[in-house]
CSV table of C-alpha atoms and ligand atoms in Angstrom, one decimal:
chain,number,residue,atom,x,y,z
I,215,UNK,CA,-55.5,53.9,-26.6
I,216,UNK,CA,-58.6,52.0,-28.8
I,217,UNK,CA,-57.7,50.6,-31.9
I,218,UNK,CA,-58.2,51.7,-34.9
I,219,UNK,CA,-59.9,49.5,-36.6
I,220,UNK,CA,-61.1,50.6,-40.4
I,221,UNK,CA,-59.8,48.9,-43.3
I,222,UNK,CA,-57.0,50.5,-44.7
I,223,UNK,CA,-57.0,50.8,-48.1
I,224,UNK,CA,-54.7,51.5,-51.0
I,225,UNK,CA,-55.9,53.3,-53.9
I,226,UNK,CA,-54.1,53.3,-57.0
I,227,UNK,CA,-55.3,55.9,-59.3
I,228,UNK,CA,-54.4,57.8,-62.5
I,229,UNK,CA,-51.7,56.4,-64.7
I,230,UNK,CA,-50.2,56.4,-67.9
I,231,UNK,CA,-53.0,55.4,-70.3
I,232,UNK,CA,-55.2,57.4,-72.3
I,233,UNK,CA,-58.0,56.7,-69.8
I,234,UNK,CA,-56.3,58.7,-66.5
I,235,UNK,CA,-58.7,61.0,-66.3
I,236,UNK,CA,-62.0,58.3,-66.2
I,237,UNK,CA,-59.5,56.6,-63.4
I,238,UNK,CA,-59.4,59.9,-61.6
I,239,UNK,CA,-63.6,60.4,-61.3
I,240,UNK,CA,-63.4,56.4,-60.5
I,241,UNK,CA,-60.9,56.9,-57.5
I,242,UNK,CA,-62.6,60.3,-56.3
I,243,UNK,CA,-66.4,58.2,-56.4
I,244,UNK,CA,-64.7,55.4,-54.3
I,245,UNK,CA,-63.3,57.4,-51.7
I,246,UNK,CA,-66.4,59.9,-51.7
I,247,UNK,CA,-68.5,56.5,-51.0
I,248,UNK,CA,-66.5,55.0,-48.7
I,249,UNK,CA,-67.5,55.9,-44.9
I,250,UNK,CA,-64.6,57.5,-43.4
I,251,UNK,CA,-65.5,55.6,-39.9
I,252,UNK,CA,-64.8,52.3,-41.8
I,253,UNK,CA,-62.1,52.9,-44.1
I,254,UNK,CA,-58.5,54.6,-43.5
I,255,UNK,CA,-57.9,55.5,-47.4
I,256,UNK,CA,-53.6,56.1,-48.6
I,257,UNK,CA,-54.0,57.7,-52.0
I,258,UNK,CA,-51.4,56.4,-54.7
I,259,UNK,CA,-51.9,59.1,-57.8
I,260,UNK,CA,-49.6,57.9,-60.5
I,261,UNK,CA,-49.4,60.1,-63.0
I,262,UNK,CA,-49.9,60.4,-67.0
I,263,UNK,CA,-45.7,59.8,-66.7
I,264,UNK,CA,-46.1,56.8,-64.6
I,265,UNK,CA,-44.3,58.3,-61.4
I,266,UNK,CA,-46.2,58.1,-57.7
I,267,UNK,CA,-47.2,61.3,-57.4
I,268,UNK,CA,-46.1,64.0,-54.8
I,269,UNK,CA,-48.5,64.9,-52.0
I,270,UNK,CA,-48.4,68.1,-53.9
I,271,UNK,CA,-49.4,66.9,-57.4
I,272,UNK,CA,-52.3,64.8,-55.5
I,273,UNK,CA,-54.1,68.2,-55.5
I,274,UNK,CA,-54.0,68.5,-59.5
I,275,UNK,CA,-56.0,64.2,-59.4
I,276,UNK,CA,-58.5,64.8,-56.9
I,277,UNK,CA,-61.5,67.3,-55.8
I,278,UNK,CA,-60.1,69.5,-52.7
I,279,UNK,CA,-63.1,68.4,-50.4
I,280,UNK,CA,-61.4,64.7,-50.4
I,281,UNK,CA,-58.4,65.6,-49.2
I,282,UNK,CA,-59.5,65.5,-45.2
I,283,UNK,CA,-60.3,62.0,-46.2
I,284,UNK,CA,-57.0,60.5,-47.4
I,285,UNK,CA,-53.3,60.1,-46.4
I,286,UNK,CA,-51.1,60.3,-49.7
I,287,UNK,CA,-49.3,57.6,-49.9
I,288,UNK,CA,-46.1,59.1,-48.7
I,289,UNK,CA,-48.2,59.1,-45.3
I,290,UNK,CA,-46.3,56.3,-45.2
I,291,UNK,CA,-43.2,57.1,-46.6
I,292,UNK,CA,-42.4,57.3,-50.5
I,293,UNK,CA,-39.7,54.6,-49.7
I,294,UNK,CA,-42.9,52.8,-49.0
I,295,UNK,CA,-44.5,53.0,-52.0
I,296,UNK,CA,-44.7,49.7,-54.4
I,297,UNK,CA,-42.3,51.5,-56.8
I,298,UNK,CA,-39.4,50.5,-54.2
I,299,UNK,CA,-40.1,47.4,-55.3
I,300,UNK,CA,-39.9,48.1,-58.9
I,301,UNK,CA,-36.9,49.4,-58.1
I,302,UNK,CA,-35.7,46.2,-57.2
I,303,UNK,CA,-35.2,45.7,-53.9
I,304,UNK,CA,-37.6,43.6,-52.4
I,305,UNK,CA,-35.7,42.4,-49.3
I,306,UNK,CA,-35.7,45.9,-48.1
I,307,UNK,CA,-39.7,46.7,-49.2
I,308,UNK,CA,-41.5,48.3,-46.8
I,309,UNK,CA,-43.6,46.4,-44.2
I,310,UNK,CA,-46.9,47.2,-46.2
I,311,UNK,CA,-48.9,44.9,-45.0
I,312,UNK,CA,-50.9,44.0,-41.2
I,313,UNK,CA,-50.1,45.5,-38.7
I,314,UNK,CA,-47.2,48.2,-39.5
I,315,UNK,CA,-49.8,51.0,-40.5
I,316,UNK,CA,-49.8,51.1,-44.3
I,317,UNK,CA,-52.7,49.7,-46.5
I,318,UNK,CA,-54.1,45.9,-45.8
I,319,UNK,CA,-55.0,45.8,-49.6
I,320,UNK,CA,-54.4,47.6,-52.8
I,321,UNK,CA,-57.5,48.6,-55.6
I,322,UNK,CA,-55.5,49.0,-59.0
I,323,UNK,CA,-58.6,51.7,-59.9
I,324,UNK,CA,-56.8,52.1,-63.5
I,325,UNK,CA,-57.7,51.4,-66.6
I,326,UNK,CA,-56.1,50.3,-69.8
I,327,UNK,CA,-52.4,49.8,-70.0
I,328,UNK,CA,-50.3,50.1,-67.3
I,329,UNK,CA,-52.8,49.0,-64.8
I,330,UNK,CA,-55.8,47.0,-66.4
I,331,UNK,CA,-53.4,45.0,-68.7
I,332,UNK,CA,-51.9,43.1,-65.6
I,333,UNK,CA,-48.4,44.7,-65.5
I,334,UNK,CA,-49.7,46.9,-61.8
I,335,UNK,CA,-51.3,43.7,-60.7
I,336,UNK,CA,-46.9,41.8,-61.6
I,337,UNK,CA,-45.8,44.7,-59.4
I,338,UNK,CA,-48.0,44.1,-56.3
I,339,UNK,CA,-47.4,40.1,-56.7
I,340,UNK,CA,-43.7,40.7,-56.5
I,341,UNK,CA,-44.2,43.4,-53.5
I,342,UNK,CA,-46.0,40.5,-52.0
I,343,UNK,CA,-49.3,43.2,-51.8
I,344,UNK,CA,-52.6,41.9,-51.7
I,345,UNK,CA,-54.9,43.7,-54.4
I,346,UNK,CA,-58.3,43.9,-55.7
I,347,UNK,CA,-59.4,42.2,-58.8
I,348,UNK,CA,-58.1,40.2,-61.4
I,349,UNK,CA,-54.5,38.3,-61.4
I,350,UNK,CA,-51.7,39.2,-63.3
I,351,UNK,CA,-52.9,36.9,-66.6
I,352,UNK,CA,-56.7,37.0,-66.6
I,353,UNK,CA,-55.9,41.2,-66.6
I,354,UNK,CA,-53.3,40.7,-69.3
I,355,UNK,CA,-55.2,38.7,-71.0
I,356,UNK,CA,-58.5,40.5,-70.9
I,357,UNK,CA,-56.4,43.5,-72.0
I,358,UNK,CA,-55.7,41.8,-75.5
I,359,UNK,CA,-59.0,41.5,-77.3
I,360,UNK,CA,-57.3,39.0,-79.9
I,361,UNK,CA,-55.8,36.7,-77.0
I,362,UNK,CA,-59.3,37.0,-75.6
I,363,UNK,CA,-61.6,36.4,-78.5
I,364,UNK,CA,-58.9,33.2,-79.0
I,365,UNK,CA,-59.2,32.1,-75.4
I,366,UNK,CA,-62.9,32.7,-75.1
I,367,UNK,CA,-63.6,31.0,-78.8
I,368,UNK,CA,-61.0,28.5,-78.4
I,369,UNK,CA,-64.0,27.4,-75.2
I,370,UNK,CA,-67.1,27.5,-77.5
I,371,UNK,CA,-67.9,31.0,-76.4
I,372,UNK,CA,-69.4,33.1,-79.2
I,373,UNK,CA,-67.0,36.0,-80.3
I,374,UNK,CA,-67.7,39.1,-82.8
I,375,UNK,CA,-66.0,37.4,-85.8
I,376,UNK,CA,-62.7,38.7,-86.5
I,377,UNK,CA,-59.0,38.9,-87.9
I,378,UNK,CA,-56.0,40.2,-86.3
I,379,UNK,CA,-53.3,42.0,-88.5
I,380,UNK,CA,-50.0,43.9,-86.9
I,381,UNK,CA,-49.3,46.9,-88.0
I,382,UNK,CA,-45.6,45.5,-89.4
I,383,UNK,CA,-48.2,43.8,-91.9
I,384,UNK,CA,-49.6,46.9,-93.5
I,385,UNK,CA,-47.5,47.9,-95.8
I,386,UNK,CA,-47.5,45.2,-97.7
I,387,UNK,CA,-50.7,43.2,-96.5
I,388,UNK,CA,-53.2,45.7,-96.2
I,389,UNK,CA,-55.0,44.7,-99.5
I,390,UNK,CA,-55.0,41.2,-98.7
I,391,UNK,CA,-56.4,41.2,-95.4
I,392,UNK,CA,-59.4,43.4,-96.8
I,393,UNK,CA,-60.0,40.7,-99.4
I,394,UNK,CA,-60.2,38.1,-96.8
I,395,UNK,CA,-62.3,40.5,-94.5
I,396,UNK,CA,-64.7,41.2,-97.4
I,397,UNK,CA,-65.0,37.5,-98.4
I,398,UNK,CA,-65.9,36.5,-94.9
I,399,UNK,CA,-67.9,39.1,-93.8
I,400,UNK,CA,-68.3,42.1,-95.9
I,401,UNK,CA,-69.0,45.9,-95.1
I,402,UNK,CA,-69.4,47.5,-91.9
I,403,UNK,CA,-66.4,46.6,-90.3
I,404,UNK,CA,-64.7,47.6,-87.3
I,405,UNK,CA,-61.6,48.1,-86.4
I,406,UNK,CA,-60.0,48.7,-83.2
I,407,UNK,CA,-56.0,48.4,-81.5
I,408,UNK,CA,-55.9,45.4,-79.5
I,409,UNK,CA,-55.4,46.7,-76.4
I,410,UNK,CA,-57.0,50.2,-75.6
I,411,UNK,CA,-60.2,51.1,-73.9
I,412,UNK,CA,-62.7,53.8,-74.2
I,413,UNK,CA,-63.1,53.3,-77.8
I,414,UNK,CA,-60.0,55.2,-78.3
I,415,UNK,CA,-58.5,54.1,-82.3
I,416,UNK,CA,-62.0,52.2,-82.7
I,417,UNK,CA,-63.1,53.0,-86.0
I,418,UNK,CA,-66.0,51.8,-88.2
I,419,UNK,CA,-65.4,51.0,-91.9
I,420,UNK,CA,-68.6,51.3,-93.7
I,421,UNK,CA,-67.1,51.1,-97.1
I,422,UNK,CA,-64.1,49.7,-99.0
I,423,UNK,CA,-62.7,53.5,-99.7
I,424,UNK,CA,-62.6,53.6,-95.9
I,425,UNK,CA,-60.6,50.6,-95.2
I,426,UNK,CA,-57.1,51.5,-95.1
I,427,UNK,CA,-56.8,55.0,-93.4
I,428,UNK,CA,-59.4,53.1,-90.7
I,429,UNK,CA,-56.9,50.1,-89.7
I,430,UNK,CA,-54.4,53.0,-90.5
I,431,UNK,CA,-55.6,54.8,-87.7
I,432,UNK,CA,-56.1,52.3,-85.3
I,433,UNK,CA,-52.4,51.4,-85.9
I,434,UNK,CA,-51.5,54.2,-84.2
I,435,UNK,CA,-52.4,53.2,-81.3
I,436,UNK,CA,-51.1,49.5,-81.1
I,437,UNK,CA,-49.0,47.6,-83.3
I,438,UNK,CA,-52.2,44.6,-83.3
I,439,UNK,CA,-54.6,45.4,-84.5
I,440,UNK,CA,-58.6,43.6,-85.0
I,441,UNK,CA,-60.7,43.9,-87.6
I,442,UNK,CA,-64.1,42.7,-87.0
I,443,UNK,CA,-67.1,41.9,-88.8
I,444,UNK,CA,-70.0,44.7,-87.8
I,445,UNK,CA,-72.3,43.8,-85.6
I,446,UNK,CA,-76.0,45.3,-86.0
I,447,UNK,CA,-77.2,45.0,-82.1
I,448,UNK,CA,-77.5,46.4,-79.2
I,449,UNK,CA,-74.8,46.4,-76.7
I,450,UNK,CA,-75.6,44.9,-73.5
I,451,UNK,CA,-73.1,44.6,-70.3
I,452,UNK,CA,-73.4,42.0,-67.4
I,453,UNK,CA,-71.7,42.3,-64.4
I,454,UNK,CA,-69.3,39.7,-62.5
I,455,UNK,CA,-68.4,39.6,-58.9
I,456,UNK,CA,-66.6,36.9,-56.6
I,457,UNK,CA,-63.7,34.7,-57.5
I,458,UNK,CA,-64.7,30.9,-58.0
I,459,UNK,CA,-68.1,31.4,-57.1
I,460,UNK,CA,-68.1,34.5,-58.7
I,461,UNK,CA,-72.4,36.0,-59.8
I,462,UNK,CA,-73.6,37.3,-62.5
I,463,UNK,CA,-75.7,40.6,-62.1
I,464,UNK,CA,-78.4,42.1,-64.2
I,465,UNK,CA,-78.4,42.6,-67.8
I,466,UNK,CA,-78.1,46.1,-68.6
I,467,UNK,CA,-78.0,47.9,-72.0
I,468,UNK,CA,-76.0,50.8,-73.0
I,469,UNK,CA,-77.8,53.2,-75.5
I,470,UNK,CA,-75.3,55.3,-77.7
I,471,UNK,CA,-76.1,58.8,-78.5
I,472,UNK,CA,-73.9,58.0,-81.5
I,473,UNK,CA,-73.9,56.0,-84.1
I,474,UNK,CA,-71.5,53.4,-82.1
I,475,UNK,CA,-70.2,53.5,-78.8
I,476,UNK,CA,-66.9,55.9,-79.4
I,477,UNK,CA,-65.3,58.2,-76.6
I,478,UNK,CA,-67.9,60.9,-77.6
I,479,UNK,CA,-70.7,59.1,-76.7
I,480,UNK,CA,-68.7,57.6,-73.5
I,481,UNK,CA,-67.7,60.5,-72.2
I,482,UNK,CA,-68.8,63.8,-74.0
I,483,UNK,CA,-72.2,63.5,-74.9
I,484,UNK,CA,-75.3,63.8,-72.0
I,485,UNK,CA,-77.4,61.9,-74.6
I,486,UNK,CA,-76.0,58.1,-74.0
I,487,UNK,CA,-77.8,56.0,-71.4
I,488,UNK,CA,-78.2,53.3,-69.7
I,489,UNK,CA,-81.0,51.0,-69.4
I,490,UNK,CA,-80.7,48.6,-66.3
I,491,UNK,CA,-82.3,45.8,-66.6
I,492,UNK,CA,-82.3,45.7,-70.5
I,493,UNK,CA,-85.7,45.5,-71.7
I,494,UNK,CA,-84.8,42.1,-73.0
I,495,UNK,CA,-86.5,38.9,-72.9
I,496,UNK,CA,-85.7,36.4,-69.6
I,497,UNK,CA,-84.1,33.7,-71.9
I,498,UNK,CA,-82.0,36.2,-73.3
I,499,UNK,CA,-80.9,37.5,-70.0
I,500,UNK,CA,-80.2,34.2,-69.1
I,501,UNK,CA,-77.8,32.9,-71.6
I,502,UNK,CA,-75.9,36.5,-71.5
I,503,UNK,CA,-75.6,35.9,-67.5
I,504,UNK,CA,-74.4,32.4,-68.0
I,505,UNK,CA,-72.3,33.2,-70.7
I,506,UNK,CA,-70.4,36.1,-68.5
I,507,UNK,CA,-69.6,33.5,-65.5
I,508,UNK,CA,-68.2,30.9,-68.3
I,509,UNK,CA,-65.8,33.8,-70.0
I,510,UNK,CA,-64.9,34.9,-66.5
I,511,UNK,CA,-64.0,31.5,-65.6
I,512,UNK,CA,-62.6,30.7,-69.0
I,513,UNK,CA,-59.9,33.7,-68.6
I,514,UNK,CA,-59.6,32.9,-64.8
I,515,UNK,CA,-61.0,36.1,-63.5
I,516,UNK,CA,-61.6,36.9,-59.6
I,517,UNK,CA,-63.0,39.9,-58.3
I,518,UNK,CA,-64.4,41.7,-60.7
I,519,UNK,CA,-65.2,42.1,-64.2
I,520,UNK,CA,-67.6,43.3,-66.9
I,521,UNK,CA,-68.6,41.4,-69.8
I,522,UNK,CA,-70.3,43.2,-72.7
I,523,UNK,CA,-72.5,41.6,-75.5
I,524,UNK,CA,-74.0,42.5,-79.0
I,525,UNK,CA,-77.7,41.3,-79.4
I,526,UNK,CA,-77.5,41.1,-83.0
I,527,UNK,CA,-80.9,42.8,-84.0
I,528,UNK,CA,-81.7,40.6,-87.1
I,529,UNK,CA,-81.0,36.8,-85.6
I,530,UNK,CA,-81.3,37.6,-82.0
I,531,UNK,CA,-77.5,35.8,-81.6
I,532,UNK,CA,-75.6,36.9,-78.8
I,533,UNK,CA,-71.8,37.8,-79.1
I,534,UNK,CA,-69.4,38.5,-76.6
I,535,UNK,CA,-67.6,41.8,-77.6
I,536,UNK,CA,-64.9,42.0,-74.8
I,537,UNK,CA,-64.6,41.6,-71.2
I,538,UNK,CA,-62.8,44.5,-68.8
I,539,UNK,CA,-61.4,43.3,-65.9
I,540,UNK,CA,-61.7,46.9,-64.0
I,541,UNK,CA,-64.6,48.7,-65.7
I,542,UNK,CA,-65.1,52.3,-64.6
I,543,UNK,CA,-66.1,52.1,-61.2
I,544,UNK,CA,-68.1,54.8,-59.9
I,545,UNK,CA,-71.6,54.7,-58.8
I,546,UNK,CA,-73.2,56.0,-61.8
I,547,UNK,CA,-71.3,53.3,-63.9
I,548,UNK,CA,-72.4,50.3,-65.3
I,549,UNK,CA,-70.7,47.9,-62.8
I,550,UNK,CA,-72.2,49.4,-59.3
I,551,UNK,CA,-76.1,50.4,-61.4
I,552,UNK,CA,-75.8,46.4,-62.2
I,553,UNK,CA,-74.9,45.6,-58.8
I,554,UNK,CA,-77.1,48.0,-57.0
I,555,UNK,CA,-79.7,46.9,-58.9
I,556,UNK,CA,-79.2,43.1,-58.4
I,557,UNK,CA,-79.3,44.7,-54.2
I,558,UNK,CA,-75.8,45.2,-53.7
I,559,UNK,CA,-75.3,48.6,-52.9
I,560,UNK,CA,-72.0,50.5,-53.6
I,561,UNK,CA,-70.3,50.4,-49.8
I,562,UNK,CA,-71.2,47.3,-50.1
I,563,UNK,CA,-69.8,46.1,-53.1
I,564,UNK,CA,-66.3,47.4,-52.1
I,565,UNK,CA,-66.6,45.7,-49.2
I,566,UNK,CA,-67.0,42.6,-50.7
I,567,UNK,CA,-64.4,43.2,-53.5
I,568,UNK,CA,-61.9,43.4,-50.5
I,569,UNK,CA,-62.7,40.5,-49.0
I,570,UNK,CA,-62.4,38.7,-52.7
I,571,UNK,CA,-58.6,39.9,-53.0
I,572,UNK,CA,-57.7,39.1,-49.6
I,573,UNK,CA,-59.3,35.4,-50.0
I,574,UNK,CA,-56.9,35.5,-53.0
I,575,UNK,CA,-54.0,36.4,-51.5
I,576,UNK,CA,-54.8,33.7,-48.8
I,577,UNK,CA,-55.1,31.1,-51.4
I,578,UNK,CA,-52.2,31.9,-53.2
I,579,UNK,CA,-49.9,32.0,-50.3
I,580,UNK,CA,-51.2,28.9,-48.8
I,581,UNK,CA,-50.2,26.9,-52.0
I,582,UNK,CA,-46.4,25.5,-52.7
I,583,UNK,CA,-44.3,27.0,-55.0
I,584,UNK,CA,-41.9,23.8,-54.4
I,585,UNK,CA,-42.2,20.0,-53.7
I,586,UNK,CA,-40.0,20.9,-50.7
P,766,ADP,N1,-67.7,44.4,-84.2
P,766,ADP,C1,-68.4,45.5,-83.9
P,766,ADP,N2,-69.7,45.6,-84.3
P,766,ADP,C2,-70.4,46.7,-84.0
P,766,ADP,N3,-70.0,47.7,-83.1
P,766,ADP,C3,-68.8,47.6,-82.6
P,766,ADP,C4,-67.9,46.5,-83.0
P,766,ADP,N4,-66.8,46.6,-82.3
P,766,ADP,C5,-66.9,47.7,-81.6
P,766,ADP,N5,-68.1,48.3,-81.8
P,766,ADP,C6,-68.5,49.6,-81.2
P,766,ADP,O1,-67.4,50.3,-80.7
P,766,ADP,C7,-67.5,50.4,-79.3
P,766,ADP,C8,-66.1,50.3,-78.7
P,766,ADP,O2,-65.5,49.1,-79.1
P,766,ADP,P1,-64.9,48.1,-78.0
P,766,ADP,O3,-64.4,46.9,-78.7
P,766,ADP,O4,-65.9,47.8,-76.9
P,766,ADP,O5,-63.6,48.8,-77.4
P,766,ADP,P2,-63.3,49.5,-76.0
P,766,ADP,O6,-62.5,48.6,-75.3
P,766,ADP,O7,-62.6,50.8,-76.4
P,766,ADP,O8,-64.6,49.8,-75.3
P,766,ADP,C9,-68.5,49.4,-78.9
P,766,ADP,O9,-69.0,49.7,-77.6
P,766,ADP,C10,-69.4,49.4,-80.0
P,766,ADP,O10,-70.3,50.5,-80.0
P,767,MG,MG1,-66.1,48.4,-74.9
C-alpha cells in the first residue's frame, strides 16, 4: 500500500473570545488554500463555550463544501483530542504525534483570549504537541498591551504613550488618572481593555465630558485597562515570519473608513482598505521593518506575527501601537497581502509556518530541563 504522505495538520479554530467568528473565515481560508494532495487537514472547532466541538456542531463553523476536505478531530477519537490533556492525564494522552495517524502539528488559528493570549499554546506544551506560532509567553505577553508597551519601551522601542489603570481603581481614581492623562498629553485620548482584539471596548475620548463613561466602557471588557495619548497618523502594519532569523515584509497601510480603526470599519464596512506597500517614503519603510524584527525579538516571538505602527502625520515619528501574535489569517488579510507581496505566496507561507513550529519543537526538546 503507498504511503500517505501529506502533512497532517491540526487546525484549531473558533473559541471562546469575542473574535470566533473572524477565526472561523481564518480556518475556512486555510483549509480552502491548502492543496488537498499535500495536506491531510483534522478540524478542532472549539466553540464560543470553549468545548471541542462535535462532528455535528462542525457544520454550524465551517462552509459545507469544506467538509470533503477535513476529518473532525474526533477522526481520531475525542479521547484524542488536547482537551484529554487538560483533563489531566497526560500519561494516558493520545499518541498525537508521527506516525500513529493524528496531526504532525497544531495551528492555534484563534484570536484573542483563550488562544492568542498563550493559554492554547500551555495546553499543547503540556500535551507535548508541536504547534504553529508564538510560545506560551511571547503570546501572553503580546496579548497584554500594557506588559507589551513595558517590555517593548523597557528596550528603547517607541510606544504610543500611555497609562494603565484597573478597573478596581475607578471608583475612586478615575479623576486623578484623567488629571495626570491631561497633564501629559491632553485630549484625544484612547482608551482600550488590555487584552482584547478587534477594537472591541476601544474607545476615543475627544473631550474631558467623555472621559469617564469611555474608560467606563472599556472596563467592561477587562479589569486593565490603557489609556493612551491620541495619535494623529496613519496606521501601518509590517509583517514577521521565521523564528530567530525571522523577516520583515512590506510595509502596508490600513485606511479606515471610520474615523479610527473600530470593529465597524474592521469588519462591517466595504469602505476600509488596504494599501500594500504604503505609499511611504524608503527610510520610513525601513525603520518600521527594523523596528518589527527588534519587538518580535524583544518579546521572543517565532513564527509569526504582525506589528502595527502610527506614522504620526505632524512629526513623521513612528510608534509601535501593538503587536498580534496570530493576526487574521486569510488571504485577503494583511499578513498573507504583506507576504504575497514580498513573493511569498499563501501555500507557501503555511508551509513555511510549519516548518518554523516544528524547528521549535525540535529545539525545545533537544535542550535539558535538568543538569542530569
Ligand atoms: N493611541 C491611539 N491613537 C490613535 N488611534 C488609536 C490609538 N489607539 C487605538 N487607536 C485606534 O483604534 C484601533 C484599535 O486599537 P488597537 O489598540 O489596535 O486595538 P485592537 O487590538 O483591538 O486592534 C487602532 O487600529 C486605531 O485606529
Ligand atoms: Mg489593532
Amino acid at each position: 500500500m503507498r504511503q500517505d504522505r501529506r502533512t497532517r495538520l491540526g487546525i484549531l479554530f473558533g473559541g471562546r473570545s469575542g473574535e470566533h467568528e473572524v477565526s472561523l473565515t481564518s480556518a475556512a481560508s486555510v483549509i480552502a488554500a491548502l492543496d488537498p494532495e499535500a495536506y491531510e487537514i483534522f478540524a478542532a472547532g472549539i466553540t464560543p463555550s470553549g468545548r471541542i466541538a462535535r462532528p455535528s456542531e462542525l457544520k454550524g463553523m465551517l462552509p459545507v463544501e469544506l467538509f470533503g476536505r477535513i476529518r473532525p478531530l474526533a477522526a481520531i477519537g475525542t479521547e484524542a483530542s488536547v482537551l484529554r490533556v487538560a483533563s489531566g492525564a497526560p500519561e494516558e494522552a493520545p499518541p498525537a504525534v508521527g506516525g500513529d495517524g493524528g496531526p504532525e502539528i497544531w495551528f492555534p488559528l484563534l484570536h484573542g483570549p483563550y488562544g492568542e493570549d498563550g493559554t492554547m499554546q500551555g495546553l499543547l506544551e503540556m500535551a507535548g504537541l508541536p504547534y504553529i506560532g508564538c510560545g506560551v509567553l511571547a503570546s501572553a505577553a503580546a496579548m497584554d498591551k500594557d506588559l507589551a508597551k513595558r517590555l517593548l519601551a523597557q528596550s528603547g522601542l517607541p510606544v504610543t504613550p500611555s497609562l494603565t489603570v484597573f478597573s478596581r481603581e475607578l471608583e475612586t481614581g478615575l479623576a486623578s488618572v484623567r488629571e495626570r492623562a491631561e497633564r501629559a498629553w491632553g485630549y484625544p485620548m484612547f482608551s482600550k481593555p488590555a487584552n482584547l482584539g478587534s477594537s472591541v471596548g476601544v474607545r476615543k475620548i475627544r473631550r474631558r465630558e467623555e472621559f469617564g463613561d469611555a474608560v467606563r466602557d472599556s472596563a467592561r471588557y477587562d479589569r486593565k485597562i490603557l489609556i493612551e495619548k491620541g495619535i494623529d497618523g496613519r496606521e501601518l502594519e509590517c509583517a514577521v515570519l521565521g523564528n530567530d532569523d525571522a523577516r520583515a515584509s512590506v510595509v502596508g497601510e490600513v485606511i479606515s473608513a471610520g474615523e479610527f480603526y473600530d470593529y465597524a470599519s474592521k469588519y462591517v464596512s466595504t469602505e476600509s482598505r488596504l494599501e500594500i506597500p504604503a505609499r511611504i517614503d524608503a527610510a520610513t519603510a525601513d525603520e518600521i521593518r527594523a523596528l518589527a524584527l527588534r519587538a518580535f525579538a524583544v518579546l521572543d516571538g517565532s513564527g509569526l506575527a504582525r506589528v502595527d505602527f502610527f506614522l504620526d502625520r505632524a512629526s513623521g515619528g513612528v510608534w509601535i501601537n501593538e503587536i498580534n501574535t496570530m493576526p487574521g489569517f486569510t488571504p485577503i488579510s494583511m499578513y498573507a497581502k504583506l507576504w504575497a507581496a514580498a513573493g511569498v505566496p499563501f501555500a507557501e507561507l503555511v508551509r513555511e509556518l510549519i516548518r518554523l513550529g516544528l524547528e521549535r519543537f525540535e529545539e525545545r526538546n533537544s535542550r535539558r530541563v535538568s543538569c542530569g
